[in-house]
């Protein structure tokens, strides 16, 4: 860009858009302040009007607030995002895991702990006696899912609100992992939590 | 004699009720209005449900109250009251405890001079709806606002904290700087209405210009109105003039305050906001005047008349005053959630180099115009 004539002493930080000197109306500030107040007033009146309409059950598709009311409303989680693990069952209900230690070996956070035992089925060598995942250490890299030769561990529960009162509470046992279900996809919303239609 | 005392006490209680309620609801308004402006929900969780079978029917009644966040101030209050009554080590304990009282007291006392209605004739008595009928009206209010600085300075000095002290110094210099402009802009109003008595100023605003425009301060002193409002905004020490507090980064004069004492500072800030709204209403927006309302009822400029009884007129006046005050509180809150904070040099620059000369020029021009009108 060409050099804009600037007042001596004014410094433009690198990357900042070049702005010329303030005009008289900008310098007396009152007009600019009034413009700012106008913007906030428009926002206030629009949102107030929409809130009022929502109260009587109208215009539900027009948002008055971008906030997601968390425990009642949940934000959209993309279906392929890596969320809390679960262990898949066979058709007879036993865990698909064969205790091969692949996931425990590949885990970069070393959060998986498996104790294998002999499976009563003669066609299957091992089954997990213990299968613990310490979610407090897990980095949600998904390597365990990739490594599993039996497709026994998946990360598709869409559970992201993982919290416990103690570190031990963050450790998932085999029963908890088996209880996980693939979540139904949540209603699609954009990054602001607004529902996406169509 | 006792009846006079009772009337004055009653008036004081009415004024106190108005101010305390408007100021108290401000903590809720601040949360909710900012939320609505910023596309958020604001407080909508604080509350409780009744478990006892006898009280369970109250739960559906409580739900909209909780939903609107109206119980949030109650939760705030519980938190503030339940906190430890702490005073800083090495500070002046007595002064530290009394500073918020001074601040709150002077914030309240100013309201005694604000008229909220015309004279009420009841049972053969003429009651001017004003707590204290002072012929120096707004000078008294400014004096009390000036004394409010003592509360801030004391809080800074007694805290044994250099940041609090610096905050108090900033507050004192800011209030002194803007009080000059504040006084200078009101001189224009005094020249137009010829009185320092607020009740007289409001009565003067009942006249009509060119037979149709109410002679409100804003119409005869438009520049004075903007200057006064800006200076008064600075007096409330809220954003964009919150350099004395600057709670998010520069530390302010009530750094060493917590619990109820901090709550008093916060309440005093809201009381000052109401004060600014009431003063702007009284001086520039006709106080209790309602356009075209006279003692006998409405007299419209196109000749129509609607007779209203005396009590009806007084009621319309009081409600009109309250509505104006609430509207200005809303405007002040909107400004607070719109503008960013000034830098300190900008603040001083604005106060001394811009607003003071303009307000002095305003006085000169007003005098000239009044002279010309009288000469013609």
Coordinates of C-alpha atoms in Angstrom, one line a residue:
Chain A
X1 CA 0.0 0.0 0.0
X2 CA 1.1 3.6 -0.5
X3 CA 2.3 5.6 2.4
X4 CA -0.6 7.3 4.0
X5 CA 0.3 10.8 5.2
X6 CA 0.4 10.5 9.0
X7 CA 0.7 13.0 11.7
X8 CA 4.2 12.9 13.2
X9 CA 4.3 10.9 16.4
X10 CA 1.6 8.5 15.6
X11 CA 2.7 4.9 15.5
X12 CA 0.8 2.1 13.8
X13 CA 1.4 -1.3 15.4
X14 CA 2.5 -4.0 12.9
X15 CA -0.4 -5.6 11.2
X16 CA -3.0 -3.1 12.4
X17 CA -5.2 -1.5 9.8
X18 CA -4.0 2.0 8.9
X19 CA -6.3 4.6 10.2
X20 CA -6.2 8.2 9.3
X21 CA -6.4 11.0 11.9
X22 CA -9.7 11.3 13.7
X23 CA -12.2 13.7 12.3
X24 CA -13.7 16.5 14.4
X25 CA -16.9 14.6 15.2
X26 CA -14.8 11.5 16.2
X27 CA -12.6 13.7 18.5
X28 CA -15.5 15.3 20.4
X29 CA -16.5 11.7 21.3
X30 CA -20.2 12.5 22.0
X31 CA -21.4 11.4 18.6
X32 CA -19.3 8.2 18.7
X33 CA -20.6 7.5 22.2
X34 CA -24.1 8.0 21.1
X35 CA -23.5 5.6 18.2
X36 CA -22.2 3.0 20.6
X37 CA -25.2 3.4 22.9
X38 CA -27.4 3.0 19.8
X39 CA -25.8 -0.3 19.0
X40 CA -26.3 -1.7 22.5
X41 CA -29.8 -0.3 22.6
X42 CA -30.7 -2.1 19.4
X43 CA -29.3 -5.3 20.8
X44 CA -31.2 -4.8 24.0
X45 CA -34.5 -4.1 22.4
X46 CA -34.2 -6.9 19.8
X47 CA -33.2 -9.5 22.4
X48 CA -35.8 -8.3 24.9
X49 CA -38.5 -8.5 22.2
X50 CA -37.4 -12.1 21.3
X51 CA -37.3 -13.2 24.9
X52 CA -40.8 -11.9 25.3
X53 CA -42.0 -13.7 22.2
X54 CA -40.3 -16.9 23.4
X55 CA -42.2 -16.6 26.7
X56 CA -45.5 -16.8 24.9
X57 CA -44.2 -19.5 22.6
X58 CA -43.6 -17.5 19.4
X59 CA -40.5 -17.2 17.1
X60 CA -38.7 -20.1 18.7
X61 CA -36.4 -20.3 15.7
X62 CA -35.0 -16.7 16.3
X63 CA -32.4 -16.8 19.0
X64 CA -32.5 -14.2 21.8
X65 CA -29.3 -15.5 23.5
X66 CA -26.4 -17.5 22.1
X67 CA -25.8 -19.1 25.4
X68 CA -26.3 -22.9 25.7
X69 CA -28.1 -23.7 28.9
X70 CA -25.7 -26.5 29.7
X71 CA -27.3 -29.2 31.8
X72 CA -30.6 -29.0 30.0
X73 CA -29.2 -28.3 26.6
X74 CA -26.1 -29.9 25.2
X75 CA -23.9 -28.5 22.5
X76 CA -23.6 -30.4 19.3
X77 CA -20.7 -32.9 19.3
X78 CA -19.6 -34.0 15.8
X79 CA -20.3 -37.7 15.3
X80 CA -16.7 -38.6 14.6
X81 CA -15.2 -36.7 17.5
X82 CA -13.3 -38.9 20.0
X83 CA -15.3 -38.9 23.2
X84 CA -15.5 -41.3 26.2
X85 CA -14.5 -44.9 25.5
X86 CA -16.8 -47.9 25.6
X87 CA -16.1 -51.6 25.1
X88 CA -18.2 -53.3 22.5
X89 CA -19.9 -56.6 23.3
X90 CA -20.3 -59.7 21.2
X91 CA -23.7 -61.0 20.2
X92 CA -23.8 -63.2 23.3
X93 CA -23.0 -60.2 25.5
X94 CA -19.4 -61.0 26.4
X95 CA -16.9 -58.2 25.8
X96 CA -15.2 -58.3 22.4
X97 CA -11.9 -57.6 24.0
X98 CA -9.4 -60.5 23.8
X99 CA -6.9 -59.0 26.2
X100 CA -4.1 -58.7 23.6
X101 CA -2.7 -55.6 25.3
X102 CA -2.4 -53.7 22.0
X103 CA -4.2 -50.7 23.3
X104 CA -2.3 -50.7 26.6
X105 CA 1.0 -50.9 24.6
X106 CA 0.2 -48.1 22.2
X107 CA -1.4 -45.7 24.7
X108 CA 0.9 -42.7 24.9
X109 CA -0.6 -41.6 28.2
X110 CA -0.4 -45.1 29.7
X111 CA -3.9 -44.8 31.1
X112 CA -5.1 -48.3 30.2
X113 CA -4.5 -51.2 32.6
X114 CA -5.5 -54.7 31.5
X115 CA -5.4 -57.9 33.4
X116 CA -6.3 -60.8 31.1
X117 CA -7.6 -64.2 32.1
X118 CA -8.4 -67.4 30.3
X119 CA -11.6 -67.4 28.4
X120 CA -13.9 -70.4 29.0
X121 CA -14.7 -70.6 25.3
X122 CA -12.0 -72.8 23.8
X123 CA -12.0 -70.9 20.5
X124 CA -11.0 -67.7 22.3
X125 CA -7.7 -67.4 24.0
X126 CA -8.1 -64.6 26.6
X127 CA -10.6 -62.2 28.0
X128 CA -10.1 -59.2 30.2
X129 CA -10.4 -59.7 33.9
X130 CA -9.8 -56.1 34.5
X131 CA -9.9 -53.3 32.0
X132 CA -9.4 -49.9 33.6
X133 CA -9.0 -46.5 31.8
X134 CA -7.9 -43.6 33.8
X135 CA -9.7 -40.7 32.2
X136 CA -7.7 -38.3 34.3
X137 CA -4.6 -39.4 32.3
X138 CA -6.2 -40.1 28.9
X139 CA -5.3 -37.7 26.2
X140 CA -8.2 -38.8 23.9
X141 CA -5.8 -39.5 21.0
X142 CA -7.8 -42.5 19.8
X143 CA -4.7 -44.7 19.3
X144 CA -6.4 -47.5 21.3
X145 CA -9.3 -47.5 18.9
X146 CA -6.9 -47.7 15.9
X147 CA -4.8 -50.4 17.5
X148 CA -7.6 -52.7 18.5
X149 CA -7.6 -55.8 16.2
X150 CA -11.1 -56.8 17.4
X151 CA -12.8 -53.4 17.1
X152 CA -13.5 -53.9 20.8
X153 CA -12.8 -50.4 22.0
X154 CA -14.6 -47.4 20.5
X155 CA -14.8 -43.7 21.4
X156 CA -18.3 -42.9 20.2
X157 CA -20.4 -42.4 23.4
X158 CA -20.4 -38.5 22.8
X159 CA -19.9 -38.1 26.5
X160 CA -17.6 -35.1 27.0
X161 CA -18.8 -33.9 30.4
X162 CA -16.5 -36.2 32.4
X163 CA -16.0 -35.2 36.0
X164 CA -15.5 -36.9 39.4
X165 CA -14.9 -35.8 42.9
X166 CA -11.6 -37.7 43.2
X167 CA -8.8 -39.0 41.0
X168 CA -9.9 -42.5 41.7
X169 CA -13.4 -41.5 40.5
X170 CA -11.9 -40.8 37.1
X171 CA -10.9 -44.4 36.6
X172 CA -13.4 -46.3 34.5
X173 CA -13.7 -50.1 35.1
X174 CA -14.7 -52.8 32.7
X175 CA -18.4 -52.7 33.9
X176 CA -18.6 -49.0 33.2
X177 CA -17.0 -49.3 29.9
X178 CA -19.3 -52.1 28.9
X179 CA -22.3 -50.0 30.0
X180 CA -21.5 -47.3 27.4
X181 CA -23.8 -47.0 24.5
X182 CA -23.2 -45.3 21.1
X183 CA -25.0 -41.9 21.5
X184 CA -27.7 -40.8 19.2
X185 CA -26.4 -37.9 17.2
X186 CA -27.3 -34.6 18.8
X187 CA -29.1 -31.9 16.9
X188 CA -26.6 -30.2 14.7
X189 CA -25.7 -26.7 15.8
X190 CA -23.0 -24.3 14.7
X191 CA -20.1 -23.1 16.8
X192 CA -22.3 -20.6 18.6
X193 CA -24.7 -23.3 19.7
X194 CA -27.4 -22.1 17.2
X195 CA -29.4 -24.9 15.7
X196 CA -28.6 -25.6 12.1
X197 CA -31.7 -26.3 10.0
X198 CA -31.9 -28.5 7.0
Chain B
X1 CA -46.0 20.5 65.5
X2 CA -45.9 16.8 65.9
X3 CA -48.0 16.4 62.7
X4 CA -45.4 18.4 60.8
X5 CA -42.7 16.1 62.1
X6 CA -44.8 13.1 61.1
X7 CA -45.3 14.5 57.6
X8 CA -41.6 15.1 57.2
X9 CA -40.8 11.6 58.4
X10 CA -43.4 10.2 56.1
X11 CA -41.9 12.1 53.1
X12 CA -38.4 11.0 54.1
X13 CA -39.6 7.4 54.2
X14 CA -41.3 7.6 50.8
X15 CA -38.1 9.0 49.3
X16 CA -36.0 6.4 51.0
X17 CA -38.3 3.7 49.8
X18 CA -38.0 4.9 46.2
X19 CA -34.3 5.3 46.3
X20 CA -33.5 2.0 48.2
X21 CA -35.8 0.0 45.9
X22 CA -34.5 1.5 42.7
X23 CA -30.9 1.2 43.9
X24 CA -31.5 -2.3 45.2
X25 CA -33.0 -3.6 42.0
X26 CA -29.9 -2.2 40.2
X27 CA -27.8 -5.2 41.1
X28 CA -30.4 -7.4 39.3
X29 CA -30.8 -4.9 36.4
X30 CA -27.0 -4.7 36.0
X31 CA -26.8 -8.5 35.5
X32 CA -29.9 -8.9 33.4
X33 CA -29.5 -5.9 31.2
X34 CA -25.9 -6.6 30.5
X35 CA -26.8 -10.1 29.6
X36 CA -29.6 -9.1 27.2
X37 CA -27.3 -6.5 25.6
X38 CA -24.6 -9.1 25.1
X39 CA -26.9 -11.8 23.8
X40 CA -26.7 -13.8 27.0
X41 CA -29.3 -15.1 29.5
X42 CA -27.9 -13.7 32.7
X43 CA -28.8 -14.9 36.1
X44 CA -31.6 -17.6 35.9
X45 CA -30.5 -20.2 38.4
X46 CA -30.4 -18.8 41.9
X47 CA -33.3 -20.1 43.9
X48 CA -34.7 -23.0 45.9
X49 CA -37.6 -25.4 45.9
X50 CA -39.8 -26.2 48.8
X51 CA -39.7 -29.8 50.0
X52 CA -42.3 -29.5 52.8
X53 CA -45.7 -30.8 51.6
X54 CA -47.5 -27.7 53.0
X55 CA -45.3 -25.3 51.0
X56 CA -45.0 -27.3 47.8
X57 CA -47.7 -25.3 46.0
X58 CA -45.3 -22.4 46.1
X59 CA -42.9 -24.0 43.7
X60 CA -44.8 -23.2 40.5
X61 CA -45.0 -19.6 41.8
X62 CA -41.3 -19.5 42.5
X63 CA -40.3 -20.8 39.0
X64 CA -40.8 -17.6 37.0
X65 CA -39.0 -15.7 39.8
X66 CA -36.0 -18.0 39.6
X67 CA -36.2 -17.9 35.9
X68 CA -35.9 -14.2 35.8
X69 CA -33.0 -14.3 38.3
X70 CA -34.9 -12.2 40.8
X71 CA -33.5 -14.2 43.7
X72 CA -29.9 -13.5 42.7
X73 CA -29.7 -10.3 44.7
X74 CA -30.9 -12.3 47.7
X75 CA -28.1 -14.8 47.1
X76 CA -25.6 -11.9 46.8
X77 CA -26.8 -10.4 50.0
X78 CA -26.5 -13.7 51.8
X79 CA -23.0 -14.1 50.6
X80 CA -22.0 -10.6 51.6
X81 CA -23.5 -10.8 55.0
X82 CA -22.1 -14.2 55.7
X83 CA -18.5 -13.1 55.0
X84 CA -16.0 -12.4 57.7
X85 CA -16.0 -8.8 59.1
X86 CA -12.3 -8.2 58.3
X87 CA -10.2 -5.2 58.6
X88 CA -6.7 -4.9 57.3
X89 CA -3.7 -5.5 59.5
X90 CA -2.0 -2.2 60.3
X91 CA -5.0 -0.2 59.0
X92 CA -7.1 2.2 61.1
X93 CA -9.8 -0.1 62.2
X94 CA -12.4 2.5 63.2
X95 CA -12.0 4.6 60.1
X96 CA -11.9 1.5 57.9
X97 CA -15.3 0.5 59.3
X98 CA -16.8 4.0 59.2
X99 CA -15.7 4.9 55.6
X100 CA -18.5 3.1 53.9
X101 CA -21.0 4.7 56.3
X102 CA -19.8 8.1 55.3
X103 CA -20.0 7.3 51.7
X104 CA -23.5 5.8 51.8
X105 CA -24.8 8.6 54.1
X106 CA -23.7 11.4 51.9
X107 CA -25.1 9.5 48.9
X108 CA -28.5 9.3 50.5
X109 CA -28.7 12.8 52.1
X110 CA -28.6 14.5 48.7
X111 CA -32.0 13.1 47.9
X112 CA -33.7 15.2 50.6
X113 CA -33.6 18.2 48.3
X114 CA -35.0 16.4 45.3
X115 CA -38.7 17.3 44.7
X116 CA -40.8 14.3 43.5
X117 CA -44.1 16.1 43.2
X118 CA -45.8 19.5 43.4
X119 CA -47.6 20.8 46.5
X120 CA -50.2 18.3 47.8
X121 CA -53.3 19.9 49.4
X122 CA -54.7 17.5 52.0
X123 CA -56.8 18.1 55.1
X124 CA -56.2 21.9 54.9
X125 CA -52.4 21.5 54.7
X126 CA -50.0 22.3 51.9
X127 CA -47.4 19.6 51.7
X128 CA -44.6 20.2 49.3
X129 CA -43.5 16.8 48.0
X130 CA -39.9 17.2 48.9
X131 CA -38.2 16.1 52.1
X132 CA -36.3 19.3 52.8
X133 CA -37.4 22.5 51.2
X134 CA -34.1 24.2 50.8
X135 CA -33.7 27.4 48.9
X136 CA -30.1 26.4 48.0
X137 CA -31.4 23.2 46.5
X138 CA -28.8 21.8 44.2
X139 CA -25.9 23.5 45.9
X140 CA -26.7 21.4 48.9
X141 CA -26.8 18.3 46.7
X142 CA -23.4 19.1 45.2
X143 CA -22.0 19.8 48.7
X144 CA -23.2 16.3 49.8
X145 CA -21.7 14.7 46.7
X146 CA -18.5 16.5 47.4
X147 CA -18.5 15.3 51.0
X148 CA -19.0 11.8 49.6
X149 CA -15.3 12.0 48.6
X150 CA -14.5 11.8 52.3
X151 CA -15.8 8.3 52.5
X152 CA -13.6 7.3 49.6
X153 CA -10.5 9.0 50.8
X154 CA -11.0 7.6 54.3
X155 CA -11.4 4.1 52.9
X156 CA -8.1 4.5 50.9
X157 CA -6.2 6.0 53.8
X158 CA -7.4 3.6 56.5
X159 CA -6.7 0.4 54.4
X160 CA -2.9 0.4 54.9
X161 CA -2.7 -0.5 51.2
X162 CA -0.9 1.7 48.7
X163 CA -3.1 0.6 45.8
X164 CA -6.2 1.5 47.8
X165 CA -4.7 4.8 48.6
X166 CA -3.8 5.5 45.0
X167 CA -7.4 4.6 44.0
X168 CA -8.7 7.0 46.6
X169 CA -6.4 9.7 45.3
X170 CA -7.7 9.0 41.7
X171 CA -11.3 9.2 43.0
X172 CA -10.7 12.5 44.8
X173 CA -9.1 14.1 41.8
X174 CA -11.7 12.8 39.4
X175 CA -14.6 14.0 41.5
X176 CA -13.1 17.4 42.1
X177 CA -12.3 17.8 38.4
X178 CA -15.8 17.0 37.3
X179 CA -17.6 18.8 40.0
X180 CA -16.3 22.0 38.5
X181 CA -18.0 21.2 35.2
X182 CA -21.1 20.0 37.0
X183 CA -21.4 23.3 38.8
X184 CA -20.7 25.3 35.8
X185 CA -23.3 23.6 33.6
X186 CA -26.0 24.1 36.2
X187 CA -25.4 27.8 36.3
X188 CA -27.0 28.0 32.9
X189 CA -30.1 26.4 34.3
X190 CA -30.1 28.8 37.3
X191 CA -29.9 31.7 34.9
X192 CA -32.8 30.5 32.8
X193 CA -35.1 29.7 35.7
X194 CA -33.8 32.3 38.2
X195 CA -33.7 30.1 41.3
X196 CA -31.4 27.7 43.1
X197 CA -34.5 26.0 44.7
X198 CA -35.1 22.8 42.9
X199 CA -38.8 23.0 43.4
X200 CA -38.9 26.4 41.8
X201 CA -36.7 25.2 38.9
X202 CA -39.1 22.3 38.3
X203 CA -42.1 24.7 38.4
X204 CA -40.4 26.9 35.9
X205 CA -40.1 24.0 33.6
X206 CA -43.9 23.7 33.4
X207 CA -44.1 26.8 31.1
X208 CA -44.4 26.4 27.4
X209 CA -42.0 27.7 24.7
X210 CA -43.8 29.1 21.7
X211 CA -47.0 27.8 23.1
X212 CA -46.3 24.1 22.5
X213 CA -42.8 23.0 23.6
X214 CA -42.4 22.3 27.3
X215 CA -39.8 24.6 28.7
X216 CA -37.6 21.8 29.9
X217 CA -34.0 22.3 30.7
X218 CA -32.9 20.0 27.8
X219 CA -34.7 22.3 25.3
X220 CA -33.3 25.6 26.7
X221 CA -29.9 24.2 27.6
X222 CA -29.1 21.3 25.2
X223 CA -25.4 21.7 25.5
X224 CA -25.6 22.1 29.2
X225 CA -27.6 18.9 29.4
X226 CA -25.0 16.8 27.6
X227 CA -22.2 18.3 29.6
X228 CA -24.1 17.8 32.9
X229 CA -24.9 14.3 32.1
X230 CA -21.3 13.4 31.2
X231 CA -19.9 15.1 34.3
X232 CA -22.5 13.4 36.5
X233 CA -21.7 10.1 34.9
X234 CA -18.1 10.7 36.0
X235 CA -19.3 11.4 39.5
X236 CA -20.9 8.0 39.7
X237 CA -17.5 6.4 39.3
X238 CA -18.8 3.7 37.0
X239 CA -17.5 2.7 33.6
X240 CA -16.4 4.6 31.5
X241 CA -15.2 6.7 34.4
X242 CA -14.4 3.9 36.8
X243 CA -10.7 4.7 37.2
X244 CA -11.1 4.9 41.0
X245 CA -12.3 1.3 41.1
X246 CA -11.1 -0.4 37.9
X247 CA -11.8 -3.8 39.6
X248 CA -10.5 -5.8 36.7
X249 CA -7.0 -4.5 36.4
X250 CA -6.0 -1.2 38.2
X251 CA -7.0 -1.7 41.8
X252 CA -9.3 0.7 43.5
X253 CA -10.1 2.3 46.8
X254 CA -12.2 -0.6 48.2
X255 CA -9.6 -3.2 47.7
X256 CA -9.4 -4.0 51.4
X257 CA -13.1 -4.2 51.8
X258 CA -15.2 -7.4 51.9
X259 CA -18.5 -8.6 53.1
X260 CA -21.2 -6.1 54.1
X261 CA -18.8 -3.1 54.0
X262 CA -18.0 -3.8 50.4
X263 CA -21.7 -4.3 49.8
X264 CA -22.3 -0.8 51.2
X265 CA -19.8 0.7 48.7
X266 CA -21.6 -1.2 45.9
X267 CA -25.0 0.0 47.1
X268 CA -23.7 3.6 47.4
X269 CA -22.6 3.4 43.7
X270 CA -26.1 2.4 42.7
X271 CA -27.6 5.1 44.9
X272 CA -25.3 7.7 43.2
X273 CA -26.6 6.3 39.8
X274 CA -30.1 6.9 41.0
X275 CA -29.0 10.4 42.2
X276 CA -27.6 11.3 38.8
X277 CA -30.8 10.1 37.2
X278 CA -33.0 12.1 39.6
X279 CA -30.9 15.2 39.2
X280 CA -30.9 15.0 35.4
X281 CA -34.6 14.5 35.5
X282 CA -35.1 17.4 37.9
X283 CA -32.8 19.9 36.2
X284 CA -33.2 19.1 32.5
X285 CA -36.3 16.9 32.0
X286 CA -38.9 18.7 33.9
X287 CA -38.8 16.8 37.2
X288 CA -42.3 15.9 38.1
X289 CA -43.7 17.9 35.2
X290 CA -45.8 16.0 32.7
X291 CA -46.2 17.8 29.4
X292 CA -49.3 20.0 29.3
X293 CA -50.4 18.9 32.8
X294 CA -51.5 21.9 34.9
X295 CA -52.9 22.1 38.4
X296 CA -56.5 21.6 37.0
X297 CA -55.7 18.9 34.5
X298 CA -54.4 18.7 30.9
X299 CA -54.5 21.8 28.8
X300 CA -53.2 20.9 25.3
X301 CA -51.8 23.5 23.0
X302 CA -54.5 22.8 20.4
X303 CA -57.1 23.9 22.9
X304 CA -58.4 20.6 24.2
X305 CA -58.8 20.3 28.0
X306 CA -59.1 17.2 30.2
X307 CA -60.0 18.0 33.8
X308 CA -58.1 15.9 36.4
X309 CA -58.7 16.0 40.1
X310 CA -56.0 17.3 42.5
X311 CA -55.0 13.8 43.8
X312 CA -54.9 12.6 40.2
X313 CA -52.6 15.4 39.2
X314 CA -50.3 14.7 42.1
X315 CA -50.3 11.0 41.3
X316 CA -49.5 11.7 37.6
X317 CA -46.7 14.0 38.7
X318 CA -45.1 11.5 41.1
X319 CA -45.4 8.6 38.6
X320 CA -44.0 10.8 35.8
X321 CA -41.0 11.6 38.0
X322 CA -40.4 8.0 38.8
X323 CA -40.7 6.9 35.1
X324 CA -38.2 9.5 34.1
X325 CA -35.8 8.4 36.8
X326 CA -36.1 4.8 35.9
X327 CA -35.5 5.6 32.2
X328 CA -32.4 7.5 33.1
X329 CA -31.2 4.6 35.2
X330 CA -31.7 2.4 32.2
X331 CA -29.7 4.9 30.0
X332 CA -26.9 5.1 32.5
X333 CA -26.8 1.3 32.6
X334 CA -26.7 1.1 28.8
X335 CA -23.8 3.6 28.7
X336 CA -22.0 1.6 31.4
X337 CA -22.3 -1.6 29.3
X338 CA -21.3 0.2 26.0
X339 CA -18.3 2.4 26.5
X340 CA -14.8 1.3 27.5
X341 CA -12.9 2.9 30.3
X342 CA -11.0 6.2 29.7
X343 CA -7.3 6.4 30.2
X344 CA -6.4 8.7 33.1
X345 CA -4.8 11.4 30.9
X346 CA -7.9 11.3 28.7
X347 CA -10.1 11.7 31.7
X348 CA -8.3 14.8 32.9
X349 CA -8.0 16.1 29.4
X350 CA -11.8 15.7 28.9
X351 CA -12.6 17.2 32.2
X352 CA -10.3 20.3 32.2
X353 CA -9.5 21.0 28.6
X354 CA -12.7 20.2 26.9
X355 CA -15.8 20.2 29.2
X356 CA -14.8 23.1 31.5
X357 CA -14.1 25.6 28.7
X358 CA -17.3 24.5 26.8
X359 CA -19.4 24.8 30.0
X360 CA -18.0 28.3 30.7
X361 CA -18.8 29.3 27.1
X362 CA -22.2 27.9 27.6
X363 CA -22.7 30.3 30.6
X364 CA -21.5 33.2 28.5
X365 CA -23.8 32.4 25.6
X366 CA -26.8 31.8 27.9
X367 CA -26.2 35.1 29.5
X368 CA -26.0 36.8 26.1
X369 CA -29.2 35.2 24.9
X370 CA -31.1 36.1 28.0
X371 CA -29.9 39.7 27.7
X372 CA -31.0 39.8 24.1
X373 CA -34.4 38.3 24.9
X374 CA -35.0 40.8 27.7
X375 CA -33.7 43.7 25.5
X376 CA -36.0 42.9 22.6

